[in-house]
PDB file of C-alpha atoms in Angstrom:
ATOM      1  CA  UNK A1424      78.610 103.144 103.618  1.00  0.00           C
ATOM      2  CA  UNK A1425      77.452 100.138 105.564  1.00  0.00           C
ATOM      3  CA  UNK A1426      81.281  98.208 106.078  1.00  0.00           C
ATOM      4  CA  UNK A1427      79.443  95.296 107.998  1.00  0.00           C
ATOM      5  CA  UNK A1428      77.544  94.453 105.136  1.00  0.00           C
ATOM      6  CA  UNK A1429      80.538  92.051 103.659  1.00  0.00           C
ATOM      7  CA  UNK A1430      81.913  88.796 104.325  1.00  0.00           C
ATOM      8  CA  UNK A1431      85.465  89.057 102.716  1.00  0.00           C
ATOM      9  CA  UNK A1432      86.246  92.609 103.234  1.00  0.00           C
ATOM     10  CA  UNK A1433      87.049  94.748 105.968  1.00  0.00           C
ATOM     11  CA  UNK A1434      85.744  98.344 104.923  1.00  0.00           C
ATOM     12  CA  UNK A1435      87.280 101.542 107.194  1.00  0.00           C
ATOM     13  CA  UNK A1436      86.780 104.584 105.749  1.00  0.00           C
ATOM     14  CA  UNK A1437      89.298 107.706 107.108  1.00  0.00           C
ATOM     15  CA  UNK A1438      89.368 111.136 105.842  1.00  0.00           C
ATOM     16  CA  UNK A1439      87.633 110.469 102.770  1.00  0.00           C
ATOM     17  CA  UNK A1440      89.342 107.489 101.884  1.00  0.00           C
ATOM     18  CA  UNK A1441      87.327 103.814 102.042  1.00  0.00           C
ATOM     19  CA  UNK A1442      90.458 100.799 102.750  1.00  0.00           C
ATOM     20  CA  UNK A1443      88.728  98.143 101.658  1.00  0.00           C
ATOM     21  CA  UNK A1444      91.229  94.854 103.086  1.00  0.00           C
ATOM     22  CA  UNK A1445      90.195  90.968 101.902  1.00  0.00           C
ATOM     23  CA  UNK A1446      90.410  89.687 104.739  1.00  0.00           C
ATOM     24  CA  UNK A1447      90.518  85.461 103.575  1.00  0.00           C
ATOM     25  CA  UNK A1448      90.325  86.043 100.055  1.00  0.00           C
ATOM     26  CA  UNK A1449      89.269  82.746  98.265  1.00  0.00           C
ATOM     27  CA  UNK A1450      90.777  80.666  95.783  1.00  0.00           C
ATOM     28  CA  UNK A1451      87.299  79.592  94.301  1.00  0.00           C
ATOM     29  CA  UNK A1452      87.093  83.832  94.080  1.00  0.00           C
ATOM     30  CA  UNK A1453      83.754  84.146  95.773  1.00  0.00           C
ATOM     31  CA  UNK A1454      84.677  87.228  96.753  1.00  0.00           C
ATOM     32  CA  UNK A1455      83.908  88.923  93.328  1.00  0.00           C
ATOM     33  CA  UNK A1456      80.628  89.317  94.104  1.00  0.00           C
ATOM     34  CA  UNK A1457      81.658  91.852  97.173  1.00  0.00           C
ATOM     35  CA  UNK A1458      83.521  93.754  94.414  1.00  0.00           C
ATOM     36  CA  UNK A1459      80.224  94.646  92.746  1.00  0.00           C
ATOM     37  CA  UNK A1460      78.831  95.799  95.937  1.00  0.00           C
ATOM     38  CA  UNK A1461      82.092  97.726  97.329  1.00  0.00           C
ATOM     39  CA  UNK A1462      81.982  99.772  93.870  1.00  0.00           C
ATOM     40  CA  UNK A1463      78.455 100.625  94.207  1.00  0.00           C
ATOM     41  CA  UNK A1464      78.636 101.852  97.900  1.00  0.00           C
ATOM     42  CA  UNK A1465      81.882 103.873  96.813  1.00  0.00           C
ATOM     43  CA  UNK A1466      80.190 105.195  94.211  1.00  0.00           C
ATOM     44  CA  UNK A1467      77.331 106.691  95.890  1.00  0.00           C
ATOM     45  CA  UNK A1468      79.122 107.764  98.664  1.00  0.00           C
ATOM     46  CA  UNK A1469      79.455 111.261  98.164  1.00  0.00           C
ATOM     47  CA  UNK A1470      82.260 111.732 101.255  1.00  0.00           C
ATOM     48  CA  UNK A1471      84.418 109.392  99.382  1.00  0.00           C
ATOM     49  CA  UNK A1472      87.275 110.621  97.083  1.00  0.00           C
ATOM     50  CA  UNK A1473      89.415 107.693  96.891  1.00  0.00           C
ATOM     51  CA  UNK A1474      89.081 103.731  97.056  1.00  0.00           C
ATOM     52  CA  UNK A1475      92.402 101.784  98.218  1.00  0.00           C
ATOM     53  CA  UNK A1476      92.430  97.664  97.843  1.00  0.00           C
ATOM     54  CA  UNK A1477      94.688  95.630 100.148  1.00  0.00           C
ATOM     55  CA  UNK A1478      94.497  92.660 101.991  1.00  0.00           C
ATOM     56  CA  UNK A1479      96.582  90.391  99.495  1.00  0.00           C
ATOM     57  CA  UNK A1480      98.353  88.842 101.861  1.00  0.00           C
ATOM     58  CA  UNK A1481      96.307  87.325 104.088  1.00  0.00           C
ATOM     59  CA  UNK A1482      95.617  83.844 104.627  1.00  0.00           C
ATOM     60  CA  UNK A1483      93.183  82.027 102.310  1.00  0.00           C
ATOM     61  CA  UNK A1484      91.179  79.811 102.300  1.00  0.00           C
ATOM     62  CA  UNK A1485      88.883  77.396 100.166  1.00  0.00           C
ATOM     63  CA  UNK A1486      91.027  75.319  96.895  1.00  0.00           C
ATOM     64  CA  UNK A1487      94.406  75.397  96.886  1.00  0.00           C
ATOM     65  CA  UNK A1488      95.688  77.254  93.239  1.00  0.00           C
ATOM     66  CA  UNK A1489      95.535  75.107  90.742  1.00  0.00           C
ATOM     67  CA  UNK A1490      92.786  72.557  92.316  1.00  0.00           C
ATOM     68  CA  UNK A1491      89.482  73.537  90.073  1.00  0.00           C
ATOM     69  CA  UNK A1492      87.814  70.392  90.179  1.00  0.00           C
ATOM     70  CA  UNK A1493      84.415  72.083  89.924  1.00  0.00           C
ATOM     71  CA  UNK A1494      85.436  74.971  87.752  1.00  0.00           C
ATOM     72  CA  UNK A1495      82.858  76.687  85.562  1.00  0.00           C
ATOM     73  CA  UNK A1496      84.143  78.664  82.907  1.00  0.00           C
ATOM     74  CA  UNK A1497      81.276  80.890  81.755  1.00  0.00           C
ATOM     75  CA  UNK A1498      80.107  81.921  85.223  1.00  0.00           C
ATOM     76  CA  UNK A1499      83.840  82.868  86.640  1.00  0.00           C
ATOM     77  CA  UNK A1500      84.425  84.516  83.333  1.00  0.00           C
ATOM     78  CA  UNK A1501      80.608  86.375  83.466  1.00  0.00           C
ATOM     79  CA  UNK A1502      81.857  87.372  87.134  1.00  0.00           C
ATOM     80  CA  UNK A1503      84.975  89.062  86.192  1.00  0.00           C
ATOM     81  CA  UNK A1504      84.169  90.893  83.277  1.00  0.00           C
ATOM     82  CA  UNK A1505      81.633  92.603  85.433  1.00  0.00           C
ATOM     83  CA  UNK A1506      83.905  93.465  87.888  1.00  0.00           C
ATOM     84  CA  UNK A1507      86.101  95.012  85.482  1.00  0.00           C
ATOM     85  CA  UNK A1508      83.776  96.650  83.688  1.00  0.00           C
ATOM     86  CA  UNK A1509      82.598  97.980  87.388  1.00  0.00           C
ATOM     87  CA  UNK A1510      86.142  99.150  88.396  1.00  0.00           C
ATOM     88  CA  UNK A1511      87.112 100.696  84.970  1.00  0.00           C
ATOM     89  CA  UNK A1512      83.461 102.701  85.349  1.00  0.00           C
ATOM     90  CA  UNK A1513      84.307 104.179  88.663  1.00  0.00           C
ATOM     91  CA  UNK A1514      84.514 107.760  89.232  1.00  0.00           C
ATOM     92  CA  UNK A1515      86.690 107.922  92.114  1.00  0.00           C
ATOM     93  CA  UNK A1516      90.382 106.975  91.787  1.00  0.00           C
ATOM     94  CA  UNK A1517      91.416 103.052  93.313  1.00  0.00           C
ATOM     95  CA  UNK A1518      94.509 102.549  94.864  1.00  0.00           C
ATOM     96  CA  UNK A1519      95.732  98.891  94.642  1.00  0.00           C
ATOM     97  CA  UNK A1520      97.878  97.663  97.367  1.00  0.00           C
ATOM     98  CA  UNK A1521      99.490  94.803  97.151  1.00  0.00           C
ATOM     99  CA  UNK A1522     100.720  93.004  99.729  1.00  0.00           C
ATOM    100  CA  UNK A1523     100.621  89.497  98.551  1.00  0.00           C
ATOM    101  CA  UNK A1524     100.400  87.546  95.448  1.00  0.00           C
ATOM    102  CA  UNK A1525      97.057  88.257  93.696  1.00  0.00           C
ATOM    103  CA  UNK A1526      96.573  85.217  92.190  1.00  0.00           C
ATOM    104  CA  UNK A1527      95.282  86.706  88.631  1.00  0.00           C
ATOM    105  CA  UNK A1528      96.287  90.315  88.030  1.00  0.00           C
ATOM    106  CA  UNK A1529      92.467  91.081  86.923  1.00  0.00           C
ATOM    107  CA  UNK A1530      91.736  93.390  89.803  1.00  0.00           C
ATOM    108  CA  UNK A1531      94.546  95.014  90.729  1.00  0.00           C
ATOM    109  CA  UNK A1532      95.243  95.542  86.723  1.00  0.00           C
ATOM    110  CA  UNK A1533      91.886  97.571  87.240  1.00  0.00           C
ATOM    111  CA  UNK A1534      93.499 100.218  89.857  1.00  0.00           C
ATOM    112  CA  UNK A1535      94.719 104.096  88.632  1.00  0.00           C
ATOM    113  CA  UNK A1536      97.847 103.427  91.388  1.00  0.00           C
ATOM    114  CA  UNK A1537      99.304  99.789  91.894  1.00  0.00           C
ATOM    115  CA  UNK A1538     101.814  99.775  94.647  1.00  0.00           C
ATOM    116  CA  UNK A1539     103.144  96.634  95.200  1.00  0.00           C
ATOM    117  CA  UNK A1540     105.459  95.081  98.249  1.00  0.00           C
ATOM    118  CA  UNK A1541     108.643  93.747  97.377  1.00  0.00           C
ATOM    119  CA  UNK A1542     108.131  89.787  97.899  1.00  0.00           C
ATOM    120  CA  UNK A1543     104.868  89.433  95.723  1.00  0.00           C
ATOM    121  CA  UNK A1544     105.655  87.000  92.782  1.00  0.00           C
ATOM    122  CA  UNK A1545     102.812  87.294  89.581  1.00  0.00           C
ATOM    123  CA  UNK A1546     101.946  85.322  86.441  1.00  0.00           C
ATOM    124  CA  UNK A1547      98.922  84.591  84.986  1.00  0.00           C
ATOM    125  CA  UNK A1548      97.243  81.459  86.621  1.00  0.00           C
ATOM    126  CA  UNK A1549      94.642  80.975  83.436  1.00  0.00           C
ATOM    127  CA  UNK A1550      96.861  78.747  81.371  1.00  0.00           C
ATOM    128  CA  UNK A1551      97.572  76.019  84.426  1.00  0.00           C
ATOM    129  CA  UNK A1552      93.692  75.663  84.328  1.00  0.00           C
ATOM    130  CA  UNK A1553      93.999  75.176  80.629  1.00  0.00           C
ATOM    131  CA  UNK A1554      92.533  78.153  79.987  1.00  0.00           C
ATOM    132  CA  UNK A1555      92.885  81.854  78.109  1.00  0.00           C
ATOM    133  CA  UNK A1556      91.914  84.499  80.808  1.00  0.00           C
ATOM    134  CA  UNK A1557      88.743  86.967  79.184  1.00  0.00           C
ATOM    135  CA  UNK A1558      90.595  89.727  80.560  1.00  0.00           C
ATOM    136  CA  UNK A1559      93.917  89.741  80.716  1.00  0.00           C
ATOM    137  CA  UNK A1560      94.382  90.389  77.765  1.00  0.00           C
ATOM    138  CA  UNK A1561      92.307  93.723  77.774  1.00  0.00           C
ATOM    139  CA  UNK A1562      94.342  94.349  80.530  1.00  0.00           C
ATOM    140  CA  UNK A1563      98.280  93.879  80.267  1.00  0.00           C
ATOM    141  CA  UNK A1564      98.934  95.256  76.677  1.00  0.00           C
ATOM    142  CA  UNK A1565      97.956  98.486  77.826  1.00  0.00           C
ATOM    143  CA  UNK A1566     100.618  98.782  80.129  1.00  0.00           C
ATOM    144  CA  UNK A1567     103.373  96.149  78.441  1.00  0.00           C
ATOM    145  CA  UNK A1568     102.914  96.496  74.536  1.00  0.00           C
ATOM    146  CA  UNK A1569     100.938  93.659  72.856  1.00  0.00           C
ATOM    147  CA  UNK A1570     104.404  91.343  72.616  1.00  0.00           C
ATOM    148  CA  UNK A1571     105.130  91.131  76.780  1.00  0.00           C
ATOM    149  CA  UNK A1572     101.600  90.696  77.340  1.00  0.00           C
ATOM    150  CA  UNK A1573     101.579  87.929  75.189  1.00  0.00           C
ATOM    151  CA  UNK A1574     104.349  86.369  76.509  1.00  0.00           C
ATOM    152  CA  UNK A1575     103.332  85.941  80.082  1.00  0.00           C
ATOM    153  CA  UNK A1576      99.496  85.279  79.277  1.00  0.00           C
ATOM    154  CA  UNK A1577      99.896  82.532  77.064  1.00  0.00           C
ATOM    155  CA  UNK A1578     102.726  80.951  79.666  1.00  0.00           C
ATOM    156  CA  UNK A1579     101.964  81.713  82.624  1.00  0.00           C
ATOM    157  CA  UNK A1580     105.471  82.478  83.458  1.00  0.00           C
ATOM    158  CA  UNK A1581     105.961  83.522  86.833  1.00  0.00           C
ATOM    159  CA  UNK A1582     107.960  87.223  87.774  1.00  0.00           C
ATOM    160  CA  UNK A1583     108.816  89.192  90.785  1.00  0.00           C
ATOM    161  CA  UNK A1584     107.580  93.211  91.692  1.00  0.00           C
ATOM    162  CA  UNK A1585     110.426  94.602  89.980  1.00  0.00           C
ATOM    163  CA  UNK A1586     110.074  93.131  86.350  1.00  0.00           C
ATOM    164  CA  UNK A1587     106.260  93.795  86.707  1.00  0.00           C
ATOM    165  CA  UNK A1588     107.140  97.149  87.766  1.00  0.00           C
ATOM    166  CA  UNK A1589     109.542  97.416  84.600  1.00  0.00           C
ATOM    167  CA  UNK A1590     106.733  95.651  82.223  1.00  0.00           C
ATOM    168  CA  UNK A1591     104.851  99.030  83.280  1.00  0.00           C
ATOM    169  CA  UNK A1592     101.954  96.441  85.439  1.00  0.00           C
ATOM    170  CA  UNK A1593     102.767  98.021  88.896  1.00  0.00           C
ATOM    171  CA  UNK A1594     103.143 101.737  89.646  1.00  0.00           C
ATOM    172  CA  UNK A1595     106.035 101.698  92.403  1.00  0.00           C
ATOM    173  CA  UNK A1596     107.636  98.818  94.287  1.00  0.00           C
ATOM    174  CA  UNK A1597     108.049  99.201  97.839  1.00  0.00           C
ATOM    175  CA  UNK A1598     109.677  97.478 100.696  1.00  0.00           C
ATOM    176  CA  UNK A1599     107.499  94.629 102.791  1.00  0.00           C
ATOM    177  CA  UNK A1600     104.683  96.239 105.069  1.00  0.00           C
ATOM    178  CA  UNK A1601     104.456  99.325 103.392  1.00  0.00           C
ATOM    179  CA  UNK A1602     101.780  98.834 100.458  1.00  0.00           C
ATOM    180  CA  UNK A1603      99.434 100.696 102.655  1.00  0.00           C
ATOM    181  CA  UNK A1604     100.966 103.380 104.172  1.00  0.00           C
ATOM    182  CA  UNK A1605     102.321 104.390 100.750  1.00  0.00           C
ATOM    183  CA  UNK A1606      98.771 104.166  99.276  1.00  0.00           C
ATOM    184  CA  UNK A1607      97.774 106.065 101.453  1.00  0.00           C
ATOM    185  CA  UNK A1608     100.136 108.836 100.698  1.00  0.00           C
ATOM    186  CA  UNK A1609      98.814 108.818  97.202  1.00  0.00           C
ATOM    187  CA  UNK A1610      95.097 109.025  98.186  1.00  0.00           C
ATOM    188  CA  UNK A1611      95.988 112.201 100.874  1.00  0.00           C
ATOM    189  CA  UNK A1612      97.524 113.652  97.608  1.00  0.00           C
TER     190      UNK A1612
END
């Protein structure tokens, strides 16, 4: 696996395991096109058993949420259901980390394990663009029942890491800093 190959993610591989971090992920969600790429070098990496996501929480960079000036629906849409469709088709368990507010749940909706820090906040950022998000709502009834998932996609209501742990979105909450270390313990498992 060639981790120097990518401009938002840090790739490490230990033991099996590929850590894939964002390092700036970007509001304008450029980075979607590294997800394609990630998925295809985990995938033919025979050495690798397990994929973990983090990286959250670090600083971004390009629009601030909300500021789509020069938003294109059907190519952001086109984008994401690919990476979905990518994610769901992997072989290899991913581990979702979170460490930071996502933004969209899309991606880390995608993960077998979602372990998510304490302080992150979610909702569904779609409906401030005046949109419907093409994949939420694939997504969140299959863990919340058709009525919750409705609720929060067509509001964009705003929760913390323990209702989306009780709404069945998130696997485990845990405290602030230890997203990894606990994914980790999954993917030794």
């Amino acid at each position: 696996m060639d981790s120097g190959s990518y401009e938002f993610l840090s790739v490490e591989v230990r033991n099996g395991v590929a850590i894939a971090t964002m390092t700036h992920p970007d509001y304008d969600h450029s980075e979607r096109r590294e997800w394609l790429q990630l998925l295809t070098d985990v995938a033919g990496d025979e050495d690798l058993r397990v994929l973990i996501i983090t990286g959250w929480g670090n600083p971004r960079r390009g629009s601030a949420p909300g500021a789509f000036e020069d938003f294109e629906p059907f190519p952001y849409y086109d984008r994401a259901a690919h990476s979905v469709r990518a994610f769901l088709d992997l072989d290899k368990p991913v581990i979702m980390a979170l460490d930071g507010d996502p933004g969209v749940l899309t991606i880390p909706l995608t993960g077998d394990i979602v372990i998510t820090e304490r302080q992150v906040r979610f909702s569904d950022n779609h409906v401030r663009l005046g949109a419907a998000s093409a994949t939420q709502p694939f997504l969140w009834p299959l863990s919340t029942g058709l009525m919750r998932a409705k609720r929060y996609i067509l509001t964009g209501e705003s929760f913390d890491a323990e209702e989306a742990e009780r709404l069945g979105l998130v696997t485990e909450v845990v405290e602030t800093g230890e997203a990894l270390a606990r994914a980790l313990q999954y993917a030794n498992q």
